[in-house]
Structures are given as structure tokens and as C-alpha cells.
XYZ file of C-alpha atoms in Angstrom:
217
model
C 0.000 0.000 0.000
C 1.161 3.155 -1.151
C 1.018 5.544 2.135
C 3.437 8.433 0.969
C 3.792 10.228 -2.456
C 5.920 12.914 -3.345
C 6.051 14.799 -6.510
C 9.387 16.286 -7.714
C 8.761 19.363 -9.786
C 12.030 20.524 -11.946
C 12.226 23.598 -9.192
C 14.694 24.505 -6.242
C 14.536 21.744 -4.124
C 14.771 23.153 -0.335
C 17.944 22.229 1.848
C 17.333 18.585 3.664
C 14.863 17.940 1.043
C 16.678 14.501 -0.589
C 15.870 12.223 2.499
C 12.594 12.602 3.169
C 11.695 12.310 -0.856
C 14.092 9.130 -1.182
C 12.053 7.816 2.277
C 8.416 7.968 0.305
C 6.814 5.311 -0.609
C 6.105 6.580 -4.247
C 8.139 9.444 -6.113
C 7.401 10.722 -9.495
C 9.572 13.374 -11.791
C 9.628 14.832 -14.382
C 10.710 15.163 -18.286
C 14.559 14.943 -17.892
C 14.379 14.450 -13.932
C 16.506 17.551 -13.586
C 15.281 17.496 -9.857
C 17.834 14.022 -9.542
C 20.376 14.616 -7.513
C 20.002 17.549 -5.145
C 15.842 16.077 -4.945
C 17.062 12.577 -4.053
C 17.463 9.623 -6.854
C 14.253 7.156 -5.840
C 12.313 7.336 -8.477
C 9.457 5.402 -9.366
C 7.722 7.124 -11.951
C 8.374 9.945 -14.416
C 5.737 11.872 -15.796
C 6.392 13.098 -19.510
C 5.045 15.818 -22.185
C 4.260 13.262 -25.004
C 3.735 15.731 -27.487
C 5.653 18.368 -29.304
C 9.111 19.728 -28.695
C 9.495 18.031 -25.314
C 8.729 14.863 -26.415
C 10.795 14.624 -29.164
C 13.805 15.971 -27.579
C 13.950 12.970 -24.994
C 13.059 10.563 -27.418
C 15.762 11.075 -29.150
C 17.950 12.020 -26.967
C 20.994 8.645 -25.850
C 21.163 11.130 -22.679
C 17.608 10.804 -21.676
C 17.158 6.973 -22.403
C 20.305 6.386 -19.845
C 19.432 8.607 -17.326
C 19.244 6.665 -14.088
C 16.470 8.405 -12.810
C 14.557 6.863 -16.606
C 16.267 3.428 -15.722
C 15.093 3.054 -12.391
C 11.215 4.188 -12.925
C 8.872 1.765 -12.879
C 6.491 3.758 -15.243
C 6.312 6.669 -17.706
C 3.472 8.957 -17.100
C 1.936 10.484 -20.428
C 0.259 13.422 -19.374
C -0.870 14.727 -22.513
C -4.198 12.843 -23.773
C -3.730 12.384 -27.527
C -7.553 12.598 -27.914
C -7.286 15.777 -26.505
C -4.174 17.513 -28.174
C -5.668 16.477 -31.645
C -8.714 18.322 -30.943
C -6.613 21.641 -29.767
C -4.290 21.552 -33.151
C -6.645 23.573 -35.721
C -7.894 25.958 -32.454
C -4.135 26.679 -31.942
C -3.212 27.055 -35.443
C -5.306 30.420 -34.946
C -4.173 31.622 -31.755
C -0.987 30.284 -31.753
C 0.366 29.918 -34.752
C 3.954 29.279 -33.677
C 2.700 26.510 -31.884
C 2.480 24.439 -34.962
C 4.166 21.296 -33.623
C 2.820 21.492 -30.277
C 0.300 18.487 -30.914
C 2.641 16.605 -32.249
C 2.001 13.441 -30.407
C 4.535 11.078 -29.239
C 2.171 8.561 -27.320
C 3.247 5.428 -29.302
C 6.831 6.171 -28.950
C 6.965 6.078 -25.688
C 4.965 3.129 -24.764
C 7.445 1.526 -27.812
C 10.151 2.811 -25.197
C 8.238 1.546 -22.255
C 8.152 -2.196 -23.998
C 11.185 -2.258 -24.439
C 12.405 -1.449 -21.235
C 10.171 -3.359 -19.250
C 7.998 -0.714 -17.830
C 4.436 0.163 -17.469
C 3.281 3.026 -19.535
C 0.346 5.023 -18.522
C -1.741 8.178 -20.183
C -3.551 10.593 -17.822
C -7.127 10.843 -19.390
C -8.567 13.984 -21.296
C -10.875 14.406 -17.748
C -7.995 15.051 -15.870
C -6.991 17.728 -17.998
C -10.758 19.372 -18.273
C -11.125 18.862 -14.871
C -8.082 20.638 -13.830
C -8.893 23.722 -16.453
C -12.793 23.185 -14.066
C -10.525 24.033 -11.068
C -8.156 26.737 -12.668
C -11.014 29.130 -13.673
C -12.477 29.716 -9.919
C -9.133 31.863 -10.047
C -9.454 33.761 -13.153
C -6.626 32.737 -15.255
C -4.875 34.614 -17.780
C -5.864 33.144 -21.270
C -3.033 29.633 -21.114
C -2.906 26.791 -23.146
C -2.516 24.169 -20.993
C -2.194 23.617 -17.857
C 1.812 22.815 -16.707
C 2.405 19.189 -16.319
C 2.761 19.241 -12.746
C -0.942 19.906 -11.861
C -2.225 17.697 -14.026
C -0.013 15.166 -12.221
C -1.116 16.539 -8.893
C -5.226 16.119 -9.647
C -3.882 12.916 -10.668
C -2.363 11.766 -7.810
C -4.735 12.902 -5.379
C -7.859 11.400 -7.370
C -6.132 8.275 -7.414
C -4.346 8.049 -4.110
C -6.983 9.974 -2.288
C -6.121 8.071 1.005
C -2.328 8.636 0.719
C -0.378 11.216 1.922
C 0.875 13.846 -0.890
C 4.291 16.295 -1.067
C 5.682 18.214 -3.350
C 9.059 19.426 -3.863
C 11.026 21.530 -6.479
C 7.575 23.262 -7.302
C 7.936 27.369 -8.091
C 4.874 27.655 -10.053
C 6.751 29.351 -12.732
C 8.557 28.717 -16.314
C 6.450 28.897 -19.713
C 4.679 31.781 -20.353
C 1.276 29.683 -21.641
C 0.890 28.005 -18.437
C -1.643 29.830 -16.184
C 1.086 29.620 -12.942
C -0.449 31.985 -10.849
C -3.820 30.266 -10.847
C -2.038 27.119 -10.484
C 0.047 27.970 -7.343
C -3.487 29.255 -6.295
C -5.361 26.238 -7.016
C -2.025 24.027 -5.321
C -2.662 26.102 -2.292
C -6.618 25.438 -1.284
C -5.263 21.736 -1.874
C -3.103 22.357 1.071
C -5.839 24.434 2.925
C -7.727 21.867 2.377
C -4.998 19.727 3.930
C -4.939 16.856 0.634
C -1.640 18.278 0.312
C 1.493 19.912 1.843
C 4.676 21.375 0.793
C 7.990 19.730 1.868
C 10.584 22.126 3.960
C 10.865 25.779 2.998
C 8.562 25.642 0.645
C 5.515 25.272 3.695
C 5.715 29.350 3.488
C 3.890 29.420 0.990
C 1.083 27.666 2.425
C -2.466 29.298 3.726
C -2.165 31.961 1.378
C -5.011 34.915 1.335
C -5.852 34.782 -2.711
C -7.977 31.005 -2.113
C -9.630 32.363 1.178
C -10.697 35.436 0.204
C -11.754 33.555 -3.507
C -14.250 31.546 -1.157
C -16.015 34.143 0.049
């Protein structure tokens, strides 16, 4: 039984940090596992973008496919729904035209990968995803594209593991400019109000912050 989770993000990871993620029960990373290292080295699962430039870039990248935090996972996370992305490509063509290979879906590649290396591939579902963008808009997002991959994982995790107890690390609710960050470190924080959730080390300052209270009322 799976009784603690912790979820890496590609983020500073606080001082003291490594021990109490390699102790878990369950850890997941992400993309390239950049958090490795300094964020511990268990690692049981690592969740990917498995479209566009991401995907391809790992893929084929020798680098990636030896990278001990890859070799030791037990699973690769998809968290893009293919479904889904194919049914965003002629919407973005308009509104973001330079995001003309960002549907480009990898899906097949990496559960070829996952074959071959023994490990259990699994997709996150399109209702993750809409469910998540459900959540996001009780804090008035900016216009994004996607959510980041991190809170998809997160409403993942905690739907799935609901009696487990979650952490994150490494998270700084920041990085590309079409991911709606602010509403996401919003949303991240009535999780923890909520208590489904908590921040490892330093990063419990940012708990119990006003913008979800006062969004309640």
C-alpha cells in the first residue's frame, strides 16, 4: 500500500529535502528528472510531455534513455491525452500559430520505449486535464494553453491516491509563459488548505495563502 507520495517538480529543491523524498513510498519526476540529484534519486515514476518539442527531444535524446532516474522508474506517465491535443491543433493554429508542432504526439513512442524497457506506460485521461482547467477558472486565469504538467499530475495523484499522503518538492509555479502559474500555485494552495496536500521544507511558506480564502467568500 502506497502511504506516501511525493512529486518532484524541476524547481529549487529546499535544503534537507533529498531524504525525506528518497524515504516515500512513491516518487514521481519529471521530463529529464533535472530534480535528480540535489531532490534525491528514488524514483518510481516519471511523468512526460508526449507531445511536441518536449517529447521529441527525450526521445531522441541517448542522454535521456540512460538517465538513471529513466532506468530506475517503474512507469512513464503520459500526461498529454492524444484525444485531446488532436482536438486543440486547428484551435491553436489560430491563436498560436507558432505553436504548430505542439500536438505533435509522441504517445506510441513512448509506450514503444516503455516495452522495451520493461515498464508500465500510462496516459492521464482527457478528464484530468478538463477537470483541472474546471478548477483553474475559480481563479481567473490569464488566457493559457494548458495547464503545466505538474498539476495535471497533482489532480492525478490525489484522485487516485486519495487516502495517501501527498508532497511536493522543487515546485515554483513558474517557467512557460502559456501556463496559467499563478492560478495554479493558487489552485495548489486550497489543496493544502484543504490539507490533501502539503509542501515539503521551505517551501511550507507558501502555504495558507489569502488569494484562495478570500476567492471563497
Amino acid at each position: 500500500m502506497i502511504k506516501k507520495i511525493v512529486i518532484v517538480g524541476n524547481g529549487e529543491i529546499g535544503e534537507g529535502q533529498a531524504g525525506t523524498i528518497d524515504a516515500a513510498d512513491f516518487v514521481i519526476r519529471f521530463n529529464d528528472c533535472r530534480s535528480y540529484g540535489t531532490g534525491g534519486s528514488r524514483t518510481d515514476a516519471v511523468a512526460v510531455c508526449n507531445t511536441g518539442r518536449p517529447a521529441k527531444a527525450m526521445l531522441g535524446s541517448p542522454e535521456w534513455r540512460a538517465h538513471p532516474g529513466v532506468v530506475s522508474a517503474r512507469e512513464i506517465w503520459s500526461v498529454r491525452d492524444p484525444e485531446k491535443f488532436a482536438a486543440m491543433r486547428a484551435p491553436l493554429a489560430v491563436s498560436h500559430p507558432d505553436l504548430d508542432d505542439f500536438c505533435d504526439d509522441y504517445t506510441d513512442a513512448f509506450a514503444a520505449f516503455c516495452a522495451e524497457t520493461g515498464k508500465a506506460h500510462i496516459v492521464i485521461g482527457k478528464t484530468v486535464h478538463e477537470a483541472v482547467d474546471a478548477s483553474l477558472s475559480a481563479f481567473a486565469p490569464a488566457p493559457y494553453v494548458v495547464p503545466s504538467s505538474g498539476m495535471i499530475v497533482i489532480a492525478d495523484v490525489l484522485d487516485k491516491y486519495a487516502e495517501a499522503e501527498v508532497m511536493l518538492a522543487g515546485f515554483g509555479h513558474a517557467g512557460w509563459e502559456w501556463h496559467p502559474f499563478a492560478a495554479e500555485r493558487q489552485l495548489v494552495d486550497r489543496y493544502i488548505w484543504e490539507g490533501r496536500l502539503r509542501r515539503l521544507g521551505a517551501d511550507i511558506a507558501a502555504t495558507g495563502r489569502a488569494p484562495y480564502i478570500l476567492s471563497r467568500m
